Structures are given as structure tokens and as C-alpha cells.
Coordinates of C-alpha atoms in Angstrom, one line a residue:
M1 CA 25.3 -19.8 -31.8
K2 CA 25.8 -16.2 -32.7
S3 CA 22.6 -15.2 -30.9
Y4 CA 23.8 -16.8 -27.7
I5 CA 27.2 -15.0 -27.9
F6 CA 25.3 -11.7 -28.5
L7 CA 23.1 -12.2 -25.4
A8 CA 26.1 -13.2 -23.3
F9 CA 27.9 -10.0 -24.4
F10 CA 25.1 -7.8 -23.3
F11 CA 24.7 -9.8 -20.0
L12 CA 28.3 -9.2 -19.2
L13 CA 28.0 -5.5 -20.2
A14 CA 25.0 -5.0 -17.9
C15 CA 26.9 -6.7 -15.0
N16 CA 29.8 -4.2 -15.4
Q17 CA 27.5 -1.2 -15.3
K18 CA 28.1 0.8 -12.1
R19 CA 25.1 1.0 -9.9
P20 CA 24.1 4.4 -8.6
L21 CA 25.3 5.0 -5.1
F22 CA 24.3 7.4 -2.4
K23 CA 27.1 9.6 -1.0
E24 CA 27.1 10.9 2.5
I25 CA 27.5 14.6 2.8
N26 CA 28.8 15.6 6.3
P27 CA 27.0 18.4 8.1
E28 CA 30.1 20.5 8.1
K29 CA 29.8 20.8 4.3
S30 CA 26.0 20.8 4.0
G31 CA 25.4 23.1 6.9
L32 CA 22.5 20.8 8.0
I33 CA 23.2 20.7 11.7
F34 CA 20.3 19.5 13.7
S35 CA 19.9 17.0 16.5
N36 CA 16.6 16.2 18.3
N37 CA 18.2 15.6 21.7
I38 CA 16.0 14.4 24.5
I39 CA 17.0 14.4 28.2
E40 CA 14.6 12.6 30.5
T41 CA 13.4 14.1 33.7
E42 CA 11.5 12.8 36.7
E43 CA 8.3 14.4 35.3
L44 CA 8.9 13.2 31.7
N45 CA 10.5 9.9 30.8
V46 CA 9.9 6.7 29.0
L47 CA 8.1 5.2 31.9
N48 CA 5.4 7.8 32.0
Y49 CA 5.3 8.7 28.3
E50 CA 6.0 5.8 26.0
Y51 CA 6.3 7.9 22.9
I52 CA 9.1 10.1 24.2
Y53 CA 11.5 8.8 21.6
N54 CA 9.1 8.8 18.6
G55 CA 10.9 11.8 17.2
G56 CA 9.8 15.0 15.4
G57 CA 9.1 15.6 11.7
V58 CA 10.5 17.1 8.6
G59 CA 9.0 19.2 5.8
I60 CA 10.4 20.0 2.4
G61 CA 9.4 23.1 0.5
D62 CA 10.6 26.0 -1.6
F63 CA 10.0 28.9 0.8
N64 CA 11.8 31.6 -1.2
N65 CA 10.7 30.5 -4.7
D66 CA 14.2 30.0 -6.1
S67 CA 13.3 26.4 -7.3
L68 CA 15.5 24.9 -4.7
P69 CA 13.9 22.7 -1.9
D70 CA 14.5 24.0 1.6
I71 CA 14.3 21.8 4.7
Y72 CA 12.3 22.3 8.0
F73 CA 13.1 20.1 11.0
T74 CA 10.9 19.9 14.1
G75 CA 12.2 19.2 17.6
N76 CA 10.7 17.9 20.8
R77 CA 12.9 19.4 23.4
V78 CA 15.0 21.5 21.1
P79 CA 14.0 24.4 18.8
N80 CA 12.8 23.7 15.3
K81 CA 15.1 24.7 12.4
L82 CA 14.7 26.0 8.9
F83 CA 17.5 25.6 6.4
L84 CA 17.5 27.5 3.2
N85 CA 19.0 25.7 0.2
K86 CA 21.9 27.6 -1.3
G87 CA 22.6 25.1 -4.0
D88 CA 25.4 22.5 -4.4
L89 CA 24.0 20.6 -1.4
T90 CA 24.7 23.4 1.0
F91 CA 22.2 25.0 3.4
E92 CA 21.9 28.1 5.6
D93 CA 20.2 28.0 9.0
I94 CA 17.7 30.9 8.8
T95 CA 15.6 29.8 11.8
Q96 CA 16.0 33.0 13.9
K97 CA 15.7 35.3 10.9
S98 CA 12.5 33.5 9.8
G99 CA 10.9 33.2 13.2
V100 CA 9.9 29.5 13.0
D101 CA 11.7 28.0 16.0
G102 CA 8.5 26.3 17.4
N103 CA 7.9 28.6 20.3
G104 CA 9.3 26.1 22.8
K105 CA 6.7 23.5 22.0
W106 CA 7.0 19.7 21.7
S107 CA 6.7 19.7 17.9
K108 CA 5.7 16.7 16.0
G109 CA 4.8 16.5 12.3
A110 CA 5.2 19.4 9.9
S111 CA 3.0 20.0 6.8
I112 CA 4.2 22.3 4.0
I113 CA 1.3 23.9 2.1
D114 CA 0.4 27.2 0.5
I115 CA -2.7 27.5 2.7
N116 CA -3.8 30.9 1.5
N117 CA -3.0 30.5 -2.2
D118 CA -0.6 33.5 -2.3
G119 CA 2.2 31.6 -4.1
L120 CA 4.3 31.3 -0.9
M121 CA 4.7 28.0 1.0
D122 CA 3.5 28.0 4.6
I123 CA 4.3 25.6 7.5
Y124 CA 1.8 23.9 9.8
V125 CA 3.4 22.4 12.9
C126 CA 1.7 19.8 15.1
S127 CA 2.3 20.1 18.9
A128 CA 1.8 17.5 21.6
V129 CA 2.9 16.0 24.9
L130 CA 3.3 19.0 27.2
P131 CA 0.6 19.1 30.0
D132 CA -0.1 22.8 29.5
S133 CA -2.7 23.0 26.8
N134 CA -1.5 26.4 25.7
K135 CA 1.8 24.8 24.9
R136 CA 0.1 22.2 22.8
K137 CA -1.6 24.6 20.4
N138 CA -0.6 23.8 16.8
L139 CA 1.4 26.5 14.9
L140 CA 0.6 27.8 11.5
Y141 CA 3.5 29.8 10.1
I142 CA 2.3 32.0 7.3
N143 CA 5.0 33.0 4.8
Q144 CA 5.2 36.8 4.7
G145 CA 7.6 36.9 1.8
L146 CA 11.3 37.9 1.6
N147 CA 12.8 40.4 4.0
K148 CA 14.2 43.2 1.9
E149 CA 17.4 43.5 3.9
T150 CA 18.2 39.8 4.6
G151 CA 16.6 38.3 1.6
V152 CA 15.2 35.4 3.6
P153 CA 11.6 34.4 4.0
E154 CA 9.8 35.6 7.2
F155 CA 6.9 33.9 8.9
K156 CA 4.1 34.8 11.3
D157 CA 2.2 32.3 13.4
Q158 CA -1.5 32.8 12.5
A159 CA -2.9 29.5 13.6
A160 CA -5.6 31.3 15.8
E161 CA -6.7 33.5 12.9
Y162 CA -7.1 30.5 10.7
G163 CA -8.9 28.4 13.3
L164 CA -6.1 25.9 13.5
A165 CA -4.6 26.5 16.9
D166 CA -5.9 23.2 18.1
A167 CA -4.6 22.1 21.5
S168 CA -5.1 18.3 21.1
N169 CA -2.1 16.0 21.2
T170 CA -1.7 16.2 17.4
H171 CA 1.0 14.1 15.8
M172 CA 0.4 14.7 12.1
A173 CA -1.8 16.8 9.9
A174 CA -3.0 15.7 6.4
F175 CA -4.3 18.5 4.1
F176 CA -6.7 17.4 1.3
D177 CA -10.0 18.4 -0.3
Y178 CA -12.5 16.0 1.3
D179 CA -15.7 17.7 0.0
N180 CA -14.4 18.4 -3.6
D181 CA -15.0 22.2 -3.3
Q182 CA -11.6 23.0 -4.7
D183 CA -9.9 24.0 -1.4
V184 CA -7.8 22.1 1.1
D185 CA -9.3 20.9 4.4
V186 CA -7.2 19.2 7.1
Y187 CA -7.4 16.0 9.1
L188 CA -5.6 16.0 12.5
L189 CA -4.1 12.7 13.6
I190 CA -4.4 12.7 17.4
N191 CA -2.7 10.4 19.9
D192 CA -3.6 11.2 23.5
L193 CA -2.9 8.6 26.1
D194 CA -5.5 10.4 28.3
G195 CA -4.1 9.0 31.6
T196 CA -5.6 5.5 31.0
Y197 CA -3.9 2.2 30.3
P198 CA -3.9 2.1 26.4
N199 CA -4.0 -1.7 26.2
E200 CA -7.0 -2.0 28.5
F201 CA -9.4 -4.5 26.9
R202 CA -12.7 -2.8 26.5
P203 CA -15.2 -1.7 23.8
I204 CA -13.9 1.0 21.5
R205 CA -15.4 4.4 22.1
K206 CA -17.2 5.6 19.0
D207 CA -19.1 8.7 20.1
G208 CA -16.4 11.3 19.4
S209 CA -16.2 12.5 23.0
W210 CA -12.7 11.1 23.9
P211 CA -9.5 13.2 23.7
N212 CA -7.8 10.5 21.6
T213 CA -10.3 10.9 18.7
D214 CA -9.0 12.5 15.5
K215 CA -10.4 15.7 14.1
L216 CA -11.5 17.0 10.7
F217 CA -11.5 20.7 9.9
Q218 CA -13.3 22.2 6.9
N219 CA -11.9 25.1 4.9
N220 CA -14.2 28.1 4.8
F221 CA -12.9 31.2 3.0
D222 CA -13.5 34.5 4.8
S223 CA -13.8 37.3 2.3
L224 CA -13.4 40.0 4.9
L225 CA -10.2 38.5 6.3
G226 CA -9.0 37.5 2.9
H227 CA -8.0 34.0 4.0
P228 CA -9.6 30.7 5.0
V229 CA -10.9 30.0 8.5
F230 CA -11.1 26.3 9.4
K231 CA -14.1 24.8 11.2
D232 CA -14.1 21.6 13.3
V233 CA -16.7 19.4 11.5
S234 CA -15.5 16.1 13.1
K235 CA -18.8 15.0 14.6
Q236 CA -21.0 15.9 11.7
A237 CA -18.6 14.3 9.3
G238 CA -18.6 11.0 11.3
I239 CA -15.0 11.2 12.6
L240 CA -16.0 9.6 15.9
I241 CA -13.8 6.6 16.6
E242 CA -11.1 6.8 19.2
G243 CA -7.6 5.6 18.6
H244 CA -3.9 6.2 19.1
G245 CA -3.0 7.4 15.7
L246 CA 0.6 7.1 14.4
G247 CA 0.1 7.0 10.7
I248 CA -2.3 8.5 8.1
S249 CA -2.7 8.2 4.3
I250 CA -5.1 10.0 2.1
A251 CA -6.2 8.3 -1.2
D252 CA -9.3 7.5 -3.3
I253 CA -9.5 3.9 -2.2
N254 CA -12.7 3.0 -4.1
Q255 CA -11.9 5.3 -7.1
D256 CA -15.2 7.3 -6.9
G257 CA -13.5 10.7 -7.2
Y258 CA -13.6 11.4 -3.4
K259 CA -10.6 11.1 -1.0
D260 CA -10.7 8.5 1.7
I261 CA -8.7 8.3 4.9
Y262 CA -6.7 5.4 6.3
V263 CA -5.4 5.6 9.9
S264 CA -3.0 3.4 11.7
N265 CA -3.7 3.1 15.4
D266 CA -1.3 1.9 18.1
Y267 CA -2.2 -0.4 21.0
L268 CA -5.5 -2.2 21.0
S269 CA -7.3 0.4 18.9
N270 CA -8.3 -1.0 15.5
N271 CA -7.1 0.8 12.3
V272 CA -9.7 2.9 10.6
L273 CA -10.6 3.2 7.0
Y274 CA -12.9 6.2 6.6
I275 CA -14.7 5.9 3.2
N276 CA -15.9 9.2 1.9
N277 CA -19.7 9.1 1.4
Q278 CA -19.6 12.0 -1.1
N279 CA -22.0 14.1 1.2
G280 CA -19.5 15.5 3.7
T281 CA -19.5 12.4 5.9
F282 CA -17.3 9.3 6.3
T283 CA -18.0 5.7 7.4
D284 CA -15.5 3.3 8.7
Q285 CA -15.4 0.4 6.3
C286 CA -12.1 -1.2 7.4
A287 CA -13.6 -4.6 7.9
R288 CA -15.2 -4.6 4.5
Y289 CA -12.1 -3.6 2.5
L290 CA -9.4 -5.5 4.5
K291 CA -9.3 -9.1 5.8
H292 CA -7.1 -8.0 8.7
T293 CA -5.1 -5.0 10.0
S294 CA -2.0 -4.6 12.0
K295 CA -2.2 -4.5 15.7
N296 CA -0.1 -1.9 17.6
A297 CA 0.1 -0.2 14.2
M298 CA 2.5 2.6 13.4
G299 CA 2.9 4.0 9.9
N300 CA 1.2 3.2 6.7
D301 CA 1.6 4.1 3.0
I302 CA -0.7 3.9 0.0
A303 CA 0.7 3.7 -3.5
D304 CA -0.4 2.6 -7.0
I305 CA 2.3 0.1 -7.7
N306 CA 0.6 -2.0 -10.4
K307 CA -2.2 0.4 -11.4
Q308 CA -4.2 -0.9 -8.5
I309 CA -4.4 0.8 -5.1
L310 CA -1.9 -0.9 -2.7
L311 CA -2.0 -0.4 1.0
K312 CA 1.0 -1.1 3.2
Q313 CA 0.7 -1.4 6.9
I314 CA 3.5 -1.2 9.4

């Protein structure tokens, strides 16, 4: 009888424990004032571009090495913004001082990475949508360190110098070491509607020639320049299958020590699971590893929930 009373006591005690709650911090207090406003026009609207409301991206990183995470928002028709964390859930908009407003491009995903291994976090911004290819060139903001007068980090777009000013309709970029040479390469997730009806029933193009085919860039360090220069190795690596990518995850699916790539494709395109062949090439083995995949797929996530790889498709 005593044991039952003992258990009941702890059950009631557990029920009375307050659950942790999230508390909303209004932008007037936090300083995080950003809105990705989109105004449709005759040239650009939901009827001629279905992804117009897909949104931008966000990147979190410590850009001034003060151990506080800063926040970078990307905008489609509005400038990107960088907020410096001042502590106590307050932020300062340092966009103009830092020079990272997106140069008037339709910005998509943002990747935060120390691409040149100088101890300072850099920002890679994917660009898309706009018909002028020069306005679709991706941006690579290299952290130049703190300005001595303002004390805020300053950046310089060096995408061209690094070989990453790609003008495809890039939605996301995933940095990872695909060839196990101890430096980061990058996979560009591309979604180009290419003027055709995306739900047209036809054979999938697998020769790498179509604009809606993803790209893989290999990191090659240039000792004269003192930083890496990225080379497009898509075709030789076997990245050849077209799609309308909206989600990407990098993981060692078969646990062979090499990173693999899973891509969610919208419309009638099949999802792709590029298994790393350990020789610089990939092979789509989606049908082998998965009984079925989502159609009109959007995002995906891979996590080790129960010490086994788990793939979630959306």
C-alpha cells in the first residue's frame, strides 16, 4: 500500500511541475524589425511565378566573435538585413554598416560558413527569379573583420573571386566535404521553371543539360590567392538529373564515411538520393533505399532519432 501512495505522490508532483513556455519578444524590444513584403506587378505575380510567396532565408552565426549568435535575414523584394546580438535578447541593425543588403537581388537561402578558415564567419546568399542573369548571381560576403571606428563586422562580396557567382536560379546551398579532402565543397539546389509547364508528363532529363539541374562545386585552394576557388564538377560527379529542388539534406546515409545528398523536388520530378561512390562521383539510388517518395515535394530533414538514420519528407 505504501508503495502505491509513494508513486501517486510523485505522479501528482510531476503533474504540478510547470512546463517551459516560449515567450514572445516584440520587435520594439528586440530590435528585430524585418518584413519580407512582396508587391505583385504585371510582370511578376503568382500567375506567372508560382513560387513568389516561398519566402527568403535566415542564417545564424557569430560574426564578431563575441559568443552571441547574430541573425541574417534575406529578402525577395526588400533588402537583406543583418542584426548584431547585443545580449539580453536585443539586436542592432548593422546592415548598412556591414554592407550586406543583398545588392537589390531576389535573395533566397543563406548559408553561414567560415569559407576561408580565417576564424571569421562569412555569408553565402542564393539569388533567383529575376530575368537578368547578372541579378541572379549568388553573393559571397567575406567577413573583413571589425571596423575600428564602429566596432561592427564589415563584409565584401567576393563570389566571383571564389568561383561562386553562379547565375542559376539557386534556392539553397549546402556546404559539405563530399570528397573527404578536409575542405568544404558546395551543392547548389536549383529550381528553374525554364518557361515550360512543370507538370508536363514526360521522361525526366538526365543528361545535365537543363537549367533546372542542380550543381556541385569542388573546393580547390589557390595558394597564390590565399583562398579557395570553387570549380563546377557537376557533370563529372554525376549530378545530372533535372528537378525543381525545394529541399536538401546532407548525411552519410549508408554509413560508409562519405556524405550523401537527398533532394526534394517539386512538381512531377522525382526526389533524388545521390549516394556517394567514394571516388568523386554520385549515383541516384532513391528507388533502392526508399519504397516511395513524396510527389510535389518541398522540404526534408534527416536526423538520427533512434541511432538509425531517419529521413522525413514533406
